[in-house]
């Protein structure tokens, strides 16, 4: 298991979220590609949007729920990503939080 540590703008810890190794690897792959150490909620939403966009462009289904179902079946980390995004969005000042990832 790995963890996301969410920091408030004053650098105090807002929340720690445990994540699976598969989501950890997906986030790390995207961070490495962009040469980032830390990230924010927008970064996580961009991962979600990219996956939705790629899959929807390859199939003829336009129903978002069906597409998400197919993605969830194909990528074991996708539902967890959606849950993490939802949890972070519930925090105060969610758009200004900084996230760090570690094993």
JSON list of N, CA, C and O in Angstrom, two decimals, residues 1-8 13-20 23 27 39-42 44-45 48 77-99:
[
{"chain": "A", "resi": 1, "resn": "UNK", "atom": "N", "xyz": [0.83, -1.18, 0.00]},
{"chain": "A", "resi": 1, "resn": "UNK", "atom": "CA", "xyz": [0.00, 0.00, 0.00]},
{"chain": "A", "resi": 1, "resn": "UNK", "atom": "C", "xyz": [0.88, 1.24, 0.00]},
{"chain": "A", "resi": 1, "resn": "UNK", "atom": "O", "xyz": [1.97, 1.24, 0.54]},
{"chain": "A", "resi": 2, "resn": "UNK", "atom": "N", "xyz": [0.36, 2.27, -0.60]},
{"chain": "A", "resi": 2, "resn": "UNK", "atom": "CA", "xyz": [1.04, 3.55, -0.65]},
{"chain": "A", "resi": 2, "resn": "UNK", "atom": "C", "xyz": [0.11, 4.59, -0.03]},
{"chain": "A", "resi": 2, "resn": "UNK", "atom": "O", "xyz": [-1.00, 4.26, 0.40]},
{"chain": "A", "resi": 3, "resn": "UNK", "atom": "N", "xyz": [0.57, 5.83, 0.00]},
{"chain": "A", "resi": 3, "resn": "UNK", "atom": "CA", "xyz": [-0.29, 6.86, 0.58]},
{"chain": "A", "resi": 3, "resn": "UNK", "atom": "C", "xyz": [-0.14, 8.18, -0.14]},
{"chain": "A", "resi": 3, "resn": "UNK", "atom": "O", "xyz": [0.92, 8.50, -0.68]},
{"chain": "A", "resi": 4, "resn": "UNK", "atom": "N", "xyz": [-1.24, 8.92, -0.11]},
{"chain": "A", "resi": 4, "resn": "UNK", "atom": "CA", "xyz": [-1.26, 10.30, -0.56]},
{"chain": "A", "resi": 4, "resn": "UNK", "atom": "C", "xyz": [-1.34, 11.16, 0.69]},
{"chain": "A", "resi": 4, "resn": "UNK", "atom": "O", "xyz": [-2.21, 10.93, 1.54]},
{"chain": "A", "resi": 5, "resn": "UNK", "atom": "N", "xyz": [-0.46, 12.11, 0.82]},
{"chain": "A", "resi": 5, "resn": "UNK", "atom": "CA", "xyz": [-0.52, 13.06, 1.92]},
{"chain": "A", "resi": 5, "resn": "UNK", "atom": "C", "xyz": [-0.95, 14.38, 1.33]},
{"chain": "A", "resi": 5, "resn": "UNK", "atom": "O", "xyz": [-0.31, 14.90, 0.40]},
{"chain": "A", "resi": 6, "resn": "UNK", "atom": "N", "xyz": [-2.06, 14.90, 1.84]},
{"chain": "A", "resi": 6, "resn": "UNK", "atom": "CA", "xyz": [-2.63, 16.14, 1.31]},
{"chain": "A", "resi": 6, "resn": "UNK", "atom": "C", "xyz": [-2.28, 17.26, 2.28]},
{"chain": "A", "resi": 6, "resn": "UNK", "atom": "O", "xyz": [-2.57, 17.17, 3.48]},
{"chain": "A", "resi": 7, "resn": "UNK", "atom": "N", "xyz": [-1.66, 18.31, 1.74]},
{"chain": "A", "resi": 7, "resn": "UNK", "atom": "CA", "xyz": [-1.22, 19.44, 2.55]},
{"chain": "A", "resi": 7, "resn": "UNK", "atom": "C", "xyz": [-2.06, 20.68, 2.27]},
{"chain": "A", "resi": 7, "resn": "UNK", "atom": "O", "xyz": [-2.38, 20.98, 1.12]},
{"chain": "A", "resi": 8, "resn": "UNK", "atom": "N", "xyz": [-2.36, 21.40, 3.35]},
{"chain": "A", "resi": 8, "resn": "UNK", "atom": "CA", "xyz": [-3.05, 22.68, 3.25]},
{"chain": "A", "resi": 8, "resn": "UNK", "atom": "C", "xyz": [-2.05, 23.72, 2.74]},
{"chain": "A", "resi": 8, "resn": "UNK", "atom": "O", "xyz": [-0.83, 23.48, 2.74]},
{"chain": "A", "resi": 13, "resn": "UNK", "atom": "N", "xyz": [-0.76, 19.15, 7.45]},
{"chain": "A", "resi": 13, "resn": "UNK", "atom": "CA", "xyz": [-1.40, 17.99, 6.83]},
{"chain": "A", "resi": 13, "resn": "UNK", "atom": "C", "xyz": [-2.92, 18.09, 6.95]},
{"chain": "A", "resi": 13, "resn": "UNK", "atom": "O", "xyz": [-3.47, 18.25, 8.04]},
{"chain": "A", "resi": 14, "resn": "UNK", "atom": "N", "xyz": [-3.60, 17.98, 5.82]},
{"chain": "A", "resi": 14, "resn": "UNK", "atom": "CA", "xyz": [-5.06, 18.03, 5.80]},
{"chain": "A", "resi": 14, "resn": "UNK", "atom": "C", "xyz": [-5.65, 16.62, 5.89]},
{"chain": "A", "resi": 14, "resn": "UNK", "atom": "O", "xyz": [-6.69, 16.41, 6.51]},
{"chain": "A", "resi": 15, "resn": "UNK", "atom": "N", "xyz": [-4.97, 15.65, 5.27]},
{"chain": "A", "resi": 15, "resn": "UNK", "atom": "CA", "xyz": [-5.51, 14.29, 5.23]},
{"chain": "A", "resi": 15, "resn": "UNK", "atom": "C", "xyz": [-4.45, 13.36, 4.65]},
{"chain": "A", "resi": 15, "resn": "UNK", "atom": "O", "xyz": [-3.62, 13.76, 3.85]},
{"chain": "A", "resi": 16, "resn": "UNK", "atom": "N", "xyz": [-4.54, 12.10, 5.06]},
{"chain": "A", "resi": 16, "resn": "UNK", "atom": "CA", "xyz": [-3.72, 11.04, 4.47]},
{"chain": "A", "resi": 16, "resn": "UNK", "atom": "C", "xyz": [-4.68, 10.00, 3.93]},
{"chain": "A", "resi": 16, "resn": "UNK", "atom": "O", "xyz": [-5.61, 9.58, 4.62]},
{"chain": "A", "resi": 17, "resn": "UNK", "atom": "N", "xyz": [-4.47, 9.62, 2.69]},
{"chain": "A", "resi": 17, "resn": "UNK", "atom": "CA", "xyz": [-5.32, 8.62, 2.04]},
{"chain": "A", "resi": 17, "resn": "UNK", "atom": "C", "xyz": [-4.44, 7.45, 1.61]},
{"chain": "A", "resi": 17, "resn": "UNK", "atom": "O", "xyz": [-3.47, 7.65, 0.87]},
{"chain": "A", "resi": 18, "resn": "UNK", "atom": "N", "xyz": [-4.79, 6.26, 2.07]},
{"chain": "A", "resi": 18, "resn": "UNK", "atom": "CA", "xyz": [-4.07, 5.06, 1.63]},
{"chain": "A", "resi": 18, "resn": "UNK", "atom": "C", "xyz": [-4.60, 4.65, 0.27]},
{"chain": "A", "resi": 18, "resn": "UNK", "atom": "O", "xyz": [-5.81, 4.68, 0.02]},
{"chain": "A", "resi": 19, "resn": "UNK", "atom": "N", "xyz": [-3.68, 4.27, -0.62]},
{"chain": "A", "resi": 19, "resn": "UNK", "atom": "CA", "xyz": [-4.05, 3.86, -1.97]},
{"chain": "A", "resi": 19, "resn": "UNK", "atom": "C", "xyz": [-3.39, 2.54, -2.32]},
{"chain": "A", "resi": 19, "resn": "UNK", "atom": "O", "xyz": [-2.37, 2.16, -1.74]},
{"chain": "A", "resi": 20, "resn": "UNK", "atom": "N", "xyz": [-3.97, 1.86, -3.30]},
{"chain": "A", "resi": 20, "resn": "UNK", "atom": "CA", "xyz": [-3.42, 0.58, -3.75]},
{"chain": "A", "resi": 20, "resn": "UNK", "atom": "C", "xyz": [-2.13, 0.79, -4.54]},
{"chain": "A", "resi": 20, "resn": "UNK", "atom": "O", "xyz": [-1.84, 1.90, -5.02]},
{"chain": "A", "resi": 23, "resn": "UNK", "atom": "N", "xyz": [-2.91, 2.01, -8.19]},
{"chain": "A", "resi": 23, "resn": "UNK", "atom": "CA", "xyz": [-3.14, 3.45, -8.35]},
{"chain": "A", "resi": 23, "resn": "UNK", "atom": "C", "xyz": [-1.85, 4.22, -8.13]},
{"chain": "A", "resi": 23, "resn": "UNK", "atom": "O", "xyz": [-1.55, 5.17, -8.84]},
{"chain": "A", "resi": 27, "resn": "UNK", "atom": "N", "xyz": [-0.33, 6.86, -10.87]},
{"chain": "A", "resi": 27, "resn": "UNK", "atom": "CA", "xyz": [-0.01, 8.25, -10.54]},
{"chain": "A", "resi": 27, "resn": "UNK", "atom": "C", "xyz": [1.47, 8.51, -10.75]},
{"chain": "A", "resi": 27, "resn": "UNK", "atom": "O", "xyz": [1.86, 9.52, -11.34]},
{"chain": "A", "resi": 39, "resn": "UNK", "atom": "N", "xyz": [1.70, 17.25, -6.65]},
{"chain": "A", "resi": 39, "resn": "UNK", "atom": "CA", "xyz": [0.63, 17.54, -7.59]},
{"chain": "A", "resi": 39, "resn": "UNK", "atom": "C", "xyz": [-0.59, 18.04, -6.84]},
{"chain": "A", "resi": 39, "resn": "UNK", "atom": "O", "xyz": [-0.54, 18.24, -5.62]},
{"chain": "A", "resi": 40, "resn": "UNK", "atom": "N", "xyz": [-1.68, 18.24, -7.55]},
{"chain": "A", "resi": 40, "resn": "UNK", "atom": "CA", "xyz": [-2.90, 18.75, -6.93]},
{"chain": "A", "resi": 40, "resn": "UNK", "atom": "C", "xyz": [-4.12, 18.01, -7.48]},
{"chain": "A", "resi": 40, "resn": "UNK", "atom": "O", "xyz": [-3.99, 17.08, -8.28]},
{"chain": "A", "resi": 41, "resn": "UNK", "atom": "N", "xyz": [-5.29, 18.45, -7.05]},
{"chain": "A", "resi": 41, "resn": "UNK", "atom": "CA", "xyz": [-6.53, 17.82, -7.47]},
{"chain": "A", "resi": 41, "resn": "UNK", "atom": "C", "xyz": [-6.71, 17.89, -8.98]},
{"chain": "A", "resi": 41, "resn": "UNK", "atom": "O", "xyz": [-7.19, 16.94, -9.61]},
{"chain": "A", "resi": 42, "resn": "UNK", "atom": "N", "xyz": [-6.32, 18.97, -9.58]},
{"chain": "A", "resi": 42, "resn": "UNK", "atom": "CA", "xyz": [-6.45, 19.14, -11.03]},
{"chain": "A", "resi": 42, "resn": "UNK", "atom": "C", "xyz": [-5.67, 18.04, -11.77]},
{"chain": "A", "resi": 42, "resn": "UNK", "atom": "O", "xyz": [-6.15, 17.48, -12.76]},
{"chain": "A", "resi": 44, "resn": "UNK", "atom": "N", "xyz": [-5.07, 14.98, -10.74]},
{"chain": "A", "resi": 44, "resn": "UNK", "atom": "CA", "xyz": [-5.83, 13.73, -10.64]},
{"chain": "A", "resi": 44, "resn": "UNK", "atom": "C", "xyz": [-7.03, 13.74, -11.59]},
{"chain": "A", "resi": 44, "resn": "UNK", "atom": "O", "xyz": [-7.32, 12.74, -12.24]},
{"chain": "A", "resi": 45, "resn": "UNK", "atom": "N", "xyz": [-7.69, 14.88, -11.70]},
{"chain": "A", "resi": 45, "resn": "UNK", "atom": "CA", "xyz": [-8.82, 15.00, -12.61]},
{"chain": "A", "resi": 45, "resn": "UNK", "atom": "C", "xyz": [-8.37, 14.88, -14.07]},
{"chain": "A", "resi": 45, "resn": "UNK", "atom": "O", "xyz": [-9.09, 14.35, -14.90]},
{"chain": "A", "resi": 48, "resn": "UNK", "atom": "N", "xyz": [-8.10, 11.23, -14.90]},
{"chain": "A", "resi": 48, "resn": "UNK", "atom": "CA", "xyz": [-9.45, 10.73, -15.15]},
{"chain": "A", "resi": 48, "resn": "UNK", "atom": "C", "xyz": [-9.93, 11.13, -16.54]},
{"chain": "A", "resi": 48, "resn": "UNK", "atom": "O", "xyz": [-10.41, 10.29, -17.31]},
{"chain": "A", "resi": 77, "resn": "UNK", "atom": "N", "xyz": [-7.61, 0.34, -11.01]},
{"chain": "A", "resi": 77, "resn": "UNK", "atom": "CA", "xyz": [-7.35, 1.51, -10.17]},
{"chain": "A", "resi": 77, "resn": "UNK", "atom": "C", "xyz": [-8.33, 2.66, -10.45]},
{"chain": "A", "resi": 77, "resn": "UNK", "atom": "O", "xyz": [-8.35, 3.63, -9.70]},
{"chain": "A", "resi": 78, "resn": "UNK", "atom": "N", "xyz": [-9.17, 2.57, -11.48]},
{"chain": "A", "resi": 78, "resn": "UNK", "atom": "CA", "xyz": [-9.97, 3.71, -11.89]},
{"chain": "A", "resi": 78, "resn": "UNK", "atom": "C", "xyz": [-11.03, 4.11, -10.85]},
{"chain": "A", "resi": 78, "resn": "UNK", "atom": "O", "xyz": [-11.16, 5.29, -10.53]},
{"chain": "A", "resi": 79, "resn": "UNK", "atom": "N", "xyz": [-11.77, 3.15, -10.30]},
{"chain": "A", "resi": 79, "resn": "UNK", "atom": "CA", "xyz": [-12.77, 3.48, -9.28]},
{"chain": "A", "resi": 79, "resn": "UNK", "atom": "C", "xyz": [-12.12, 4.09, -8.05]},
{"chain": "A", "resi": 79, "resn": "UNK", "atom": "O", "xyz": [-12.66, 5.01, -7.44]},
{"chain": "A", "resi": 80, "resn": "UNK", "atom": "N", "xyz": [-10.96, 3.59, -7.71]},
{"chain": "A", "resi": 80, "resn": "UNK", "atom": "CA", "xyz": [-10.23, 4.14, -6.57]},
{"chain": "A", "resi": 80, "resn": "UNK", "atom": "C", "xyz": [-9.81, 5.58, -6.85]},
{"chain": "A", "resi": 80, "resn": "UNK", "atom": "O", "xyz": [-9.90, 6.43, -5.96]},
{"chain": "A", "resi": 81, "resn": "UNK", "atom": "N", "xyz": [-9.38, 5.86, -8.06]},
{"chain": "A", "resi": 81, "resn": "UNK", "atom": "CA", "xyz": [-9.05, 7.23, -8.45]},
{"chain": "A", "resi": 81, "resn": "UNK", "atom": "C", "xyz": [-10.26, 8.15, -8.26]},
{"chain": "A", "resi": 81, "resn": "UNK", "atom": "O", "xyz": [-10.14, 9.23, -7.70]},
{"chain": "A", "resi": 82, "resn": "UNK", "atom": "N", "xyz": [-11.42, 7.71, -8.71]},
{"chain": "A", "resi": 82, "resn": "UNK", "atom": "CA", "xyz": [-12.64, 8.51, -8.56]},
{"chain": "A", "resi": 82, "resn": "UNK", "atom": "C", "xyz": [-12.96, 8.75, -7.09]},
{"chain": "A", "resi": 82, "resn": "UNK", "atom": "O", "xyz": [-13.37, 9.86, -6.70]},
{"chain": "A", "resi": 83, "resn": "UNK", "atom": "N", "xyz": [-12.75, 7.73, -6.26]},
{"chain": "A", "resi": 83, "resn": "UNK", "atom": "CA", "xyz": [-13.00, 7.87, -4.82]},
{"chain": "A", "resi": 83, "resn": "UNK", "atom": "C", "xyz": [-12.02, 8.86, -4.19]},
{"chain": "A", "resi": 83, "resn": "UNK", "atom": "O", "xyz": [-12.41, 9.69, -3.36]},
{"chain": "A", "resi": 84, "resn": "UNK", "atom": "N", "xyz": [-10.76, 8.80, -4.58]},
{"chain": "A", "resi": 84, "resn": "UNK", "atom": "CA", "xyz": [-9.75, 9.73, -4.06]},
{"chain": "A", "resi": 84, "resn": "UNK", "atom": "C", "xyz": [-10.12, 11.16, -4.45]},
{"chain": "A", "resi": 84, "resn": "UNK", "atom": "O", "xyz": [-10.08, 12.07, -3.62]},
{"chain": "A", "resi": 85, "resn": "UNK", "atom": "N", "xyz": [-10.49, 11.36, -5.70]},
{"chain": "A", "resi": 85, "resn": "UNK", "atom": "CA", "xyz": [-10.89, 12.70, -6.16]},
{"chain": "A", "resi": 85, "resn": "UNK", "atom": "C", "xyz": [-12.06, 13.20, -5.34]},
{"chain": "A", "resi": 85, "resn": "UNK", "atom": "O", "xyz": [-12.06, 14.35, -4.87]},
{"chain": "A", "resi": 86, "resn": "UNK", "atom": "N", "xyz": [-13.04, 12.37, -5.13]},
{"chain": "A", "resi": 86, "resn": "UNK", "atom": "CA", "xyz": [-14.23, 12.74, -4.35]},
{"chain": "A", "resi": 86, "resn": "UNK", "atom": "C", "xyz": [-13.85, 13.12, -2.92]},
{"chain": "A", "resi": 86, "resn": "UNK", "atom": "O", "xyz": [-14.34, 14.12, -2.38]},
{"chain": "A", "resi": 87, "resn": "UNK", "atom": "N", "xyz": [-12.98, 12.33, -2.30]},
{"chain": "A", "resi": 87, "resn": "UNK", "atom": "CA", "xyz": [-12.54, 12.63, -0.92]},
{"chain": "A", "resi": 87, "resn": "UNK", "atom": "C", "xyz": [-11.80, 13.95, -0.84]},
{"chain": "A", "resi": 87, "resn": "UNK", "atom": "O", "xyz": [-11.99, 14.71, 0.12]},
{"chain": "A", "resi": 88, "resn": "UNK", "atom": "N", "xyz": [-10.97, 14.24, -1.80]},
{"chain": "A", "resi": 88, "resn": "UNK", "atom": "CA", "xyz": [-10.21, 15.49, -1.79]},
{"chain": "A", "resi": 88, "resn": "UNK", "atom": "C", "xyz": [-11.13, 16.67, -2.05]},
{"chain": "A", "resi": 88, "resn": "UNK", "atom": "O", "xyz": [-11.00, 17.72, -1.43]},
{"chain": "A", "resi": 89, "resn": "UNK", "atom": "N", "xyz": [-12.10, 16.50, -2.94]},
{"chain": "A", "resi": 89, "resn": "UNK", "atom": "CA", "xyz": [-13.05, 17.59, -3.23]},
{"chain": "A", "resi": 89, "resn": "UNK", "atom": "C", "xyz": [-13.86, 17.99, -2.00]},
{"chain": "A", "resi": 89, "resn": "UNK", "atom": "O", "xyz": [-14.31, 19.13, -1.92]},
{"chain": "A", "resi": 90, "resn": "UNK", "atom": "N", "xyz": [-14.02, 17.10, -1.06]},
{"chain": "A", "resi": 90, "resn": "UNK", "atom": "CA", "xyz": [-14.78, 17.38, 0.16]},
{"chain": "A", "resi": 90, "resn": "UNK", "atom": "C", "xyz": [-13.99, 18.21, 1.17]},
{"chain": "A", "resi": 90, "resn": "UNK", "atom": "O", "xyz": [-14.56, 18.76, 2.11]},
{"chain": "A", "resi": 91, "resn": "UNK", "atom": "N", "xyz": [-12.69, 18.31, 0.97]},
{"chain": "A", "resi": 91, "resn": "UNK", "atom": "CA", "xyz": [-11.85, 19.08, 1.89]},
{"chain": "A", "resi": 91, "resn": "UNK", "atom": "C", "xyz": [-11.97, 20.57, 1.60]},
{"chain": "A", "resi": 91, "resn": "UNK", "atom": "O", "xyz": [-12.13, 20.97, 0.44]},
{"chain": "A", "resi": 92, "resn": "UNK", "atom": "N", "xyz": [-11.85, 21.40, 2.63]},
{"chain": "A", "resi": 92, "resn": "UNK", "atom": "CA", "xyz": [-11.86, 22.85, 2.39]},
{"chain": "A", "resi": 92, "resn": "UNK", "atom": "C", "xyz": [-10.69, 23.26, 1.50]},
{"chain": "A", "resi": 92, "resn": "UNK", "atom": "O", "xyz": [-9.60, 22.69, 1.60]},
{"chain": "A", "resi": 93, "resn": "UNK", "atom": "N", "xyz": [-10.94, 24.21, 0.64]},
{"chain": "A", "resi": 93, "resn": "UNK", "atom": "CA", "xyz": [-9.91, 24.73, -0.27]},
{"chain": "A", "resi": 93, "resn": "UNK", "atom": "C", "xyz": [-9.29, 23.63, -1.12]},
{"chain": "A", "resi": 93, "resn": "UNK", "atom": "O", "xyz": [-8.09, 23.63, -1.40]},
{"chain": "A", "resi": 94, "resn": "UNK", "atom": "N", "xyz": [-10.10, 22.69, -1.57]},
{"chain": "A", "resi": 94, "resn": "UNK", "atom": "CA", "xyz": [-9.59, 21.51, -2.27]},
{"chain": "A", "resi": 94, "resn": "UNK", "atom": "C", "xyz": [-8.72, 21.84, -3.48]},
{"chain": "A", "resi": 94, "resn": "UNK", "atom": "O", "xyz": [-7.77, 21.14, -3.77]},
{"chain": "A", "resi": 95, "resn": "UNK", "atom": "N", "xyz": [-9.03, 22.92, -4.17]},
{"chain": "A", "resi": 95, "resn": "UNK", "atom": "CA", "xyz": [-8.26, 23.28, -5.37]},
{"chain": "A", "resi": 95, "resn": "UNK", "atom": "C", "xyz": [-6.87, 23.82, -5.03]},
{"chain": "A", "resi": 95, "resn": "UNK", "atom": "O", "xyz": [-6.00, 23.85, -5.89]},
{"chain": "A", "resi": 96, "resn": "UNK", "atom": "N", "xyz": [-6.65, 24.23, -3.79]},
{"chain": "A", "resi": 96, "resn": "UNK", "atom": "CA", "xyz": [-5.34, 24.79, -3.44]},
{"chain": "A", "resi": 96, "resn": "UNK", "atom": "C", "xyz": [-4.49, 23.83, -2.60]},
{"chain": "A", "resi": 96, "resn": "UNK", "atom": "O", "xyz": [-3.42, 24.20, -2.13]},
{"chain": "A", "resi": 97, "resn": "UNK", "atom": "N", "xyz": [-4.94, 22.60, -2.43]},
{"chain": "A", "resi": 97, "resn": "UNK", "atom": "CA", "xyz": [-4.19, 21.61, -1.68]},
{"chain": "A", "resi": 97, "resn": "UNK", "atom": "C", "xyz": [-3.08, 21.01, -2.53]},
{"chain": "A", "resi": 97, "resn": "UNK", "atom": "O", "xyz": [-3.24, 20.83, -3.74]},
{"chain": "A", "resi": 98, "resn": "UNK", "atom": "N", "xyz": [-1.98, 20.70, -1.90]},
{"chain": "A", "resi": 98, "resn": "UNK", "atom": "CA", "xyz": [-0.84, 20.07, -2.56]},
{"chain": "A", "resi": 98, "resn": "UNK", "atom": "C", "xyz": [-0.78, 18.62, -2.08]},
{"chain": "A", "resi": 98, "resn": "UNK", "atom": "O", "xyz": [-0.93, 18.33, -0.90]},
{"chain": "A", "resi": 99, "resn": "UNK", "atom": "N", "xyz": [-0.54, 17.71, -3.02]},
{"chain": "A", "resi": 99, "resn": "UNK", "atom": "CA", "xyz": [-0.54, 16.28, -2.69]},
{"chain": "A", "resi": 99, "resn": "UNK", "atom": "C", "xyz": [0.85, 15.70, -2.94]},
{"chain": "A", "resi": 99, "resn": "UNK", "atom": "O", "xyz": [1.47, 15.97, -3.97]}
]
